[in-house]
PDB file of C-alpha atoms in Angstrom:
ATOM      1  CA  MET Q   1     136.942  17.397 138.858  1.00  0.00           C
ATOM      2  CA  LYS Q   2     136.366  15.095 135.926  1.00  0.00           C
ATOM      3  CA  ILE Q   3     132.620  15.648 135.903  1.00  0.00           C
ATOM      4  CA  LYS Q   4     130.781  14.322 132.843  1.00  0.00           C
ATOM      5  CA  THR Q   5     127.115  14.649 131.552  1.00  0.00           C
ATOM      6  CA  ALA Q   6     125.320  11.219 131.481  1.00  0.00           C
ATOM      7  CA  MET Q   7     121.939  10.705 129.747  1.00  0.00           C
ATOM      8  CA  THR Q   8     119.330   8.529 131.441  1.00  0.00           C
ATOM      9  CA  THR Q   9     116.150   7.010 130.448  1.00  0.00           C
ATOM     10  CA  ALA Q  10     112.687   8.093 132.009  1.00  0.00           C
ATOM     11  CA  HIS Q  11     110.956   6.149 134.742  1.00  0.00           C
ATOM     12  CA  ARG Q  12     114.086   4.231 135.543  1.00  0.00           C
ATOM     13  CA  ALA Q  13     115.029   4.164 139.256  1.00  0.00           C
ATOM     14  CA  GLN Q  14     118.448   2.855 138.701  1.00  0.00           C
ATOM     15  CA  ALA Q  15     119.117   5.789 136.290  1.00  0.00           C
ATOM     16  CA  ASP Q  16     117.905   8.787 138.135  1.00  0.00           C
ATOM     17  CA  GLY Q  17     116.401   7.318 141.306  1.00  0.00           C
ATOM     18  CA  GLN Q  18     119.141   8.775 143.488  1.00  0.00           C
ATOM     19  CA  THR Q  19     118.195  12.316 142.594  1.00  0.00           C
ATOM     20  CA  GLU Q  20     114.468  11.660 143.149  1.00  0.00           C
ATOM     21  CA  ARG Q  21     115.109   9.949 146.385  1.00  0.00           C
ATOM     22  CA  GLN Q  22     117.189  12.935 147.631  1.00  0.00           C
ATOM     23  CA  ASN Q  23     114.462  15.375 146.587  1.00  0.00           C
ATOM     24  CA  ARG Q  24     111.872  13.207 148.554  1.00  0.00           C
ATOM     25  CA  THR Q  25     114.154  13.301 151.572  1.00  0.00           C
ATOM     26  CA  LEU Q  26     114.351  17.070 151.507  1.00  0.00           C
ATOM     27  CA  GLU Q  27     110.458  17.387 151.014  1.00  0.00           C
ATOM     28  CA  ASP Q  28     110.025  15.006 153.925  1.00  0.00           C
ATOM     29  CA  SER Q  29     112.250  17.077 156.072  1.00  0.00           C
ATOM     30  CA  LEU Q  30     110.400  20.351 155.339  1.00  0.00           C
ATOM     31  CA  ARG Q  31     106.999  18.583 155.786  1.00  0.00           C
ATOM     32  CA  CYS Q  32     108.019  17.558 159.309  1.00  0.00           C
ATOM     33  CA  SER Q  33     109.221  21.109 160.212  1.00  0.00           C
ATOM     34  CA  ILE Q  34     106.593  23.379 158.787  1.00  0.00           C
ATOM     35  CA  SER Q  35     103.490  24.572 160.672  1.00  0.00           C
ATOM     36  CA  TYR Q  36     100.076  23.289 160.163  1.00  0.00           C
ATOM     37  CA  HIS Q  37      99.283  26.005 157.519  1.00  0.00           C
ATOM     38  CA  GLY Q  38     102.690  25.560 155.793  1.00  0.00           C
ATOM     39  CA  ASN Q  39     103.326  29.140 155.385  1.00  0.00           C
ATOM     40  CA  ASP Q  40     106.592  29.218 157.178  1.00  0.00           C
ATOM     41  CA  TRP Q  41     108.545  26.607 155.106  1.00  0.00           C
ATOM     42  CA  ASN Q  42     111.146  29.217 153.948  1.00  0.00           C
ATOM     43  CA  GLU Q  43     112.094  29.754 157.819  1.00  0.00           C
ATOM     44  CA  HIS Q  44     113.212  26.216 158.043  1.00  0.00           C
ATOM     45  CA  LEU Q  45     115.327  26.047 154.794  1.00  0.00           C
ATOM     46  CA  PRO Q  46     118.539  26.977 156.588  1.00  0.00           C
ATOM     47  CA  MET Q  47     118.121  24.175 159.168  1.00  0.00           C
ATOM     48  CA  VAL Q  48     117.259  21.647 156.521  1.00  0.00           C
ATOM     49  CA  GLU Q  49     120.094  22.818 154.191  1.00  0.00           C
ATOM     50  CA  TYR Q  50     122.517  22.464 157.096  1.00  0.00           C
ATOM     51  CA  ALA Q  51     121.208  18.923 158.074  1.00  0.00           C
ATOM     52  CA  HIS Q  52     121.505  17.763 154.475  1.00  0.00           C
ATOM     53  CA  ALA Q  53     125.051  19.174 154.039  1.00  0.00           C
ATOM     54  CA  THR Q  54     126.310  17.578 157.060  1.00  0.00           C
ATOM     55  CA  LEU Q  55     124.812  14.155 156.708  1.00  0.00           C
ATOM     56  CA  VAL Q  56     127.463  11.542 156.080  1.00  0.00           C
ATOM     57  CA  SER Q  57     126.702   9.557 152.863  1.00  0.00           C
ATOM     58  CA  SER Q  58     126.518   5.841 153.211  1.00  0.00           C
ATOM     59  CA  SER Q  59     128.452   5.447 149.809  1.00  0.00           C
ATOM     60  CA  SER Q  60     131.119   8.200 149.979  1.00  0.00           C
ATOM     61  CA  LYS Q  61     131.529   8.020 153.822  1.00  0.00           C
ATOM     62  CA  LEU Q  62     131.888  11.724 153.827  1.00  0.00           C
ATOM     63  CA  SER Q  63     129.357  14.600 154.077  1.00  0.00           C
ATOM     64  CA  PRO Q  64     128.391  16.771 150.970  1.00  0.00           C
ATOM     65  CA  PHE Q  65     129.742  19.819 152.638  1.00  0.00           C
ATOM     66  CA  PHE Q  66     133.215  18.165 153.417  1.00  0.00           C
ATOM     67  CA  VAL Q  67     133.676  16.907 149.787  1.00  0.00           C
ATOM     68  CA  TYR Q  68     132.583  20.227 148.357  1.00  0.00           C
ATOM     69  CA  THR Q  69     134.764  22.367 150.718  1.00  0.00           C
ATOM     70  CA  GLY Q  70     137.333  20.253 152.295  1.00  0.00           C
ATOM     71  CA  ARG Q  71     136.258  21.077 155.742  1.00  0.00           C
ATOM     72  CA  HIS Q  72     133.359  20.584 158.231  1.00  0.00           C
ATOM     73  CA  PRO Q  73     130.925  23.411 158.681  1.00  0.00           C
ATOM     74  CA  LYS Q  74     130.858  25.616 161.660  1.00  0.00           C
ATOM     75  CA  ASN Q  75     128.511  24.221 164.351  1.00  0.00           C
ATOM     76  CA  PRO Q  76     125.613  26.711 165.124  1.00  0.00           C
ATOM     77  CA  LEU Q  77     125.774  25.869 168.763  1.00  0.00           C
ATOM     78  CA  GLY Q  78     129.476  26.241 169.152  1.00  0.00           C
ATOM     79  CA  ARG Q  79     132.867  27.154 167.785  1.00  0.00           C
ATOM     80  CA  ALA Q  80     134.294  25.009 164.985  1.00  0.00           C
ATOM     81  CA  GLU Q  81     137.307  22.951 165.786  1.00  0.00           C
ATOM     82  CA  SER Q  82     140.007  22.263 163.153  1.00  0.00           C
ATOM     83  CA  ASP Q  83     142.640  19.629 163.263  1.00  0.00           C
ATOM     84  CA  GLN Q  84     144.699  21.486 160.667  1.00  0.00           C
ATOM     85  CA  PRO Q  85     147.786  23.459 161.841  1.00  0.00           C
ATOM     86  CA  VAL Q  86     147.875  27.045 161.081  1.00  0.00           C
ATOM     87  CA  ALA Q  87     149.821  27.850 157.986  1.00  0.00           C
ATOM     88  CA  ARG Q  88     153.019  30.159 158.433  1.00  0.00           C
ATOM     89  CA  SER Q  89     152.529  31.746 154.872  1.00  0.00           C
ATOM     90  CA  ARG Q  90     149.939  32.028 152.030  1.00  0.00           C
ATOM     91  CA  VAL Q  91     152.058  29.771 149.941  1.00  0.00           C
ATOM     92  CA  GLU Q  92     151.966  27.101 152.456  1.00  0.00           C
ATOM     93  CA  TYR Q  93     148.283  27.638 153.045  1.00  0.00           C
ATOM     94  CA  ALA Q  94     147.570  27.305 149.214  1.00  0.00           C
ATOM     95  CA  SER Q  95     149.747  24.248 148.893  1.00  0.00           C
ATOM     96  CA  ARG Q  96     148.124  22.475 151.945  1.00  0.00           C
ATOM     97  CA  PHE Q  97     144.710  23.432 150.692  1.00  0.00           C
ATOM     98  CA  VAL Q  98     145.183  21.996 147.327  1.00  0.00           C
ATOM     99  CA  GLN Q  99     146.765  18.799 148.705  1.00  0.00           C
ATOM    100  CA  HIS Q 100     143.960  18.389 151.220  1.00  0.00           C
ATOM    101  CA  ARG Q 101     141.151  18.867 148.536  1.00  0.00           C
ATOM    102  CA  GLN Q 102     142.842  16.374 146.304  1.00  0.00           C
ATOM    103  CA  GLU Q 103     142.987  13.838 149.208  1.00  0.00           C
ATOM    104  CA  VAL Q 104     139.395  14.472 149.969  1.00  0.00           C
ATOM    105  CA  ILE Q 105     138.157  14.029 146.441  1.00  0.00           C
ATOM    106  CA  GLU Q 106     140.248  10.837 145.996  1.00  0.00           C
ATOM    107  CA  ARG Q 107     138.736   9.352 149.247  1.00  0.00           C
ATOM    108  CA  ALA Q 108     135.331  10.161 148.109  1.00  0.00           C
ATOM    109  CA  ARG Q 109     135.923   8.776 144.697  1.00  0.00           C
ATOM    110  CA  LYS Q 110     137.437   5.376 146.238  1.00  0.00           C
ATOM    111  CA  ASN Q 111     134.488   5.154 148.655  1.00  0.00           C
ATOM    112  CA  LEU Q 112     131.872   5.716 145.820  1.00  0.00           C
ATOM    113  CA  LEU Q 113     133.565   3.206 143.500  1.00  0.00           C
ATOM    114  CA  ASP Q 114     133.638   0.661 146.283  1.00  0.00           C
ATOM    115  CA  ALA Q 115     129.878   1.294 146.914  1.00  0.00           C
ATOM    116  CA  GLN Q 116     129.045   1.106 143.287  1.00  0.00           C
ATOM    117  CA  GLU Q 117     130.820  -2.169 142.928  1.00  0.00           C
ATOM    118  CA  ALA Q 118     128.880  -3.616 145.970  1.00  0.00           C
ATOM    119  CA  GLN Q 119     125.638  -2.279 144.529  1.00  0.00           C
ATOM    120  CA  LYS Q 120     126.383  -3.689 141.033  1.00  0.00           C
ATOM    121  CA  LYS Q 121     126.930  -7.150 142.551  1.00  0.00           C
ATOM    122  CA  PHE Q 122     123.728  -7.110 144.446  1.00  0.00           C
ATOM    123  CA  TYR Q 123     121.978  -5.862 141.372  1.00  0.00           C
ATOM    124  CA  ASP Q 124     123.460  -8.495 139.066  1.00  0.00           C
ATOM    125  CA  ARG Q 125     122.422 -11.291 141.270  1.00  0.00           C
ATOM    126  CA  ARG Q 126     118.808 -10.481 140.495  1.00  0.00           C
ATOM    127  CA  ARG Q 127     119.259  -9.374 137.039  1.00  0.00           C
ATOM    128  CA  ALA Q 128     117.978 -11.741 134.085  1.00  0.00           C
ATOM    129  CA  ALA Q 129     119.883 -12.086 130.826  1.00  0.00           C
ATOM    130  CA  ASN Q 130     118.827  -9.753 127.971  1.00  0.00           C
ATOM    131  CA  PRO Q 131     116.285 -11.599 125.831  1.00  0.00           C
ATOM    132  CA  PHE Q 132     116.294  -9.165 123.028  1.00  0.00           C
ATOM    133  CA  LYS Q 133     118.567  -8.605 119.915  1.00  0.00           C
ATOM    134  CA  VAL Q 134     118.231  -6.043 117.182  1.00  0.00           C
ATOM    135  CA  GLY Q 135     115.494  -6.811 114.782  1.00  0.00           C
ATOM    136  CA  ASP Q 136     113.110  -8.380 117.280  1.00  0.00           C
ATOM    137  CA  LEU Q 137     109.562  -7.495 117.926  1.00  0.00           C
ATOM    138  CA  ALA Q 138     108.858  -6.072 121.380  1.00  0.00           C
ATOM    139  CA  LEU Q 139     105.813  -5.166 123.323  1.00  0.00           C
ATOM    140  CA  LEU Q 140     105.941  -1.955 125.172  1.00  0.00           C
ATOM    141  CA  SER Q 141     104.553  -1.536 128.815  1.00  0.00           C
ATOM    142  CA  THR Q 142     102.005   1.239 129.364  1.00  0.00           C
ATOM    143  CA  GLN Q 143     102.697   1.526 132.984  1.00  0.00           C
ATOM    144  CA  ASP Q 144     104.735   4.803 132.844  1.00  0.00           C
ATOM    145  CA  LEU Q 145     103.145   6.149 129.663  1.00  0.00           C
ATOM    146  CA  ASN Q 146     100.795   9.132 129.459  1.00  0.00           C
ATOM    147  CA  ILE Q 147      97.203   7.924 129.108  1.00  0.00           C
ATOM    148  CA  SER Q 148      96.926   9.665 125.671  1.00  0.00           C
ATOM    149  CA  HIS Q 149     100.031   7.787 124.597  1.00  0.00           C
ATOM    150  CA  ALA Q 150      98.897   4.513 126.094  1.00  0.00           C
ATOM    151  CA  THR Q 151      95.614   4.557 124.268  1.00  0.00           C
ATOM    152  CA  ALA Q 152      97.059   6.040 120.939  1.00  0.00           C
ATOM    153  CA  GLU Q 153      96.133   2.596 119.146  1.00  0.00           C
ATOM    154  CA  THR Q 154      92.814   2.005 120.879  1.00  0.00           C
ATOM    155  CA  THR Q 155      89.640   3.654 121.507  1.00  0.00           C
ATOM    156  CA  LEU Q 156      89.831   3.250 125.445  1.00  0.00           C
ATOM    157  CA  ARG Q 157      90.250   6.308 127.501  1.00  0.00           C
ATOM    158  CA  SER Q 158      90.299   4.687 130.894  1.00  0.00           C
ATOM    159  CA  ARG Q 159      93.573   3.882 132.714  1.00  0.00           C
ATOM    160  CA  LYS Q 160      92.129   0.899 134.403  1.00  0.00           C
ATOM    161  CA  LEU Q 161      91.052  -0.690 131.048  1.00  0.00           C
ATOM    162  CA  ILE Q 162      93.878   0.018 128.921  1.00  0.00           C
ATOM    163  CA  PRO Q 163      96.135  -2.994 127.845  1.00  0.00           C
ATOM    164  CA  ARG Q 164      99.221  -3.459 129.850  1.00  0.00           C
ATOM    165  CA  PHE Q 165     101.420  -3.675 126.848  1.00  0.00           C
ATOM    166  CA  ILE Q 166     101.061  -2.144 123.195  1.00  0.00           C
ATOM    167  CA  GLY Q 167     103.004  -3.066 120.078  1.00  0.00           C
ATOM    168  CA  PRO Q 168     104.815  -4.872 118.863  1.00  0.00           C
ATOM    169  CA  TYR Q 169     107.468  -2.559 117.656  1.00  0.00           C
ATOM    170  CA  PRO Q 170     110.846  -3.476 115.975  1.00  0.00           C
ATOM    171  CA  ILE Q 171     114.111  -2.933 117.967  1.00  0.00           C
ATOM    172  CA  LEU Q 172     116.368  -0.711 115.894  1.00  0.00           C
ATOM    173  CA  GLU Q 173     119.322  -0.649 118.312  1.00  0.00           C
ATOM    174  CA  LEU Q 174     120.523  -1.987 121.575  1.00  0.00           C
ATOM    175  CA  HIS Q 175     122.836  -0.168 123.942  1.00  0.00           C
ATOM    176  CA  GLY Q 176     123.255  -2.313 126.986  1.00  0.00           C
ATOM    177  CA  ASN Q 177     119.895  -2.579 128.590  1.00  0.00           C
ATOM    178  CA  VAL Q 178     118.418   0.351 126.579  1.00  0.00           C
ATOM    179  CA  ALA Q 179     116.395  -0.425 123.412  1.00  0.00           C
ATOM    180  CA  LEU Q 180     115.659   1.998 120.558  1.00  0.00           C
ATOM    181  CA  LEU Q 181     112.119   1.118 119.204  1.00  0.00           C
ATOM    182  CA  ASP Q 182     110.762   1.998 115.808  1.00  0.00           C
ATOM    183  CA  LEU Q 183     107.554   3.544 117.051  1.00  0.00           C
ATOM    184  CA  PRO Q 184     104.544   4.441 114.866  1.00  0.00           C
ATOM    185  CA  ALA Q 185     103.809   7.939 113.574  1.00  0.00           C
ATOM    186  CA  ASN Q 186     101.118   8.536 116.371  1.00  0.00           C
ATOM    187  CA  LEU Q 187     103.845   7.742 119.026  1.00  0.00           C
ATOM    188  CA  LYS Q 188     106.766   9.768 117.398  1.00  0.00           C
ATOM    189  CA  HIS Q 189     106.449  12.575 119.949  1.00  0.00           C
ATOM    190  CA  ILE Q 190     107.767  10.467 122.844  1.00  0.00           C
ATOM    191  CA  SER Q 191     111.094   9.348 123.307  1.00  0.00           C
ATOM    192  CA  PRO Q 192     111.835   5.842 121.568  1.00  0.00           C
ATOM    193  CA  ARG Q 193     114.382   4.734 124.023  1.00  0.00           C
ATOM    194  CA  PHE Q 194     113.298   2.284 126.682  1.00  0.00           C
ATOM    195  CA  ASN Q 195     114.981   0.034 129.342  1.00  0.00           C
ATOM    196  CA  ILE Q 196     114.357  -3.601 128.589  1.00  0.00           C
ATOM    197  CA  ASP Q 197     112.426  -4.039 131.729  1.00  0.00           C
ATOM    198  CA  LYS Q 198     109.693  -1.981 130.080  1.00  0.00           C
ATOM    199  CA  LEU Q 199     109.578  -4.436 127.176  1.00  0.00           C
ATOM    200  CA  LYS Q 200     108.101  -7.822 126.580  1.00  0.00           C
ATOM    201  CA  VAL Q 201     109.132 -10.552 124.111  1.00  0.00           C
ATOM    202  CA  TYR Q 202     106.541 -10.704 121.336  1.00  0.00           C
ATOM    203  CA  ASN Q 203     105.469 -14.212 120.471  1.00  0.00           C
ATOM    204  CA  SER Q 204     103.339 -14.150 117.231  1.00  0.00           C
ATOM    205  CA  ASN Q 205     102.151 -17.761 117.831  1.00  0.00           C
ATOM    206  CA  LEU Q 206     100.521 -16.646 121.177  1.00  0.00           C
ATOM    207  CA  ILE Q 207      99.452 -13.109 120.480  1.00  0.00           C
ATOM    208  CA  ALA Q 208      97.454 -12.347 117.398  1.00  0.00           C
ATOM    209  CA  SER Q 209      96.396  -8.834 118.226  1.00  0.00           C
ATOM    210  CA  SER Q 210      98.625  -5.705 117.980  1.00  0.00           C
ATOM    211  CA  VAL Q 211      97.445  -4.701 121.341  1.00  0.00           C
ATOM    212  CA  VAL Q 212      97.499  -6.857 124.476  1.00  0.00           C
TER     213      VAL Q 212
END
């Protein structure tokens, strides 16, 4: 299947937003189905699962069930119809099954690549050039940081009053749009990798304080 593990950065919709969006869709489906007291949610799982499995993806142009099994699921309200002729032997059935699965996977892969290319072109039109290079000093946004992390270098403990950016911190490495920061000891327990949209160029002529 050529499936590979890919690491992502936290709080980055372009990285793990699809999974989060899918989870939210399933939650919304259950929320609309359960009773007022919410104690019958498990009774609605089969219906929600069926609806999700048969929903055609706008990217792959196929349903998850069809990509996974190579066939459409049985309709709960009627008999399933198949456009596949009946195989005359097990060998013929196995050969036809393998060929059909390969065709489905290739079709889904091609549709996904086409969708990714279209999404990339749309994203690149709004994307600014990377203003950072290794060795630069960068300010880190506190928007997605835990309150204890965001206030590690201040005496403030209110989310509304903490600075929007902290730092600056040296950039040790750059991998595409992901920067590795040299964080101080009191921030070593969080991941030092951040997307550049969470960073701000540090200008020593304009910013005298280490916290802004």
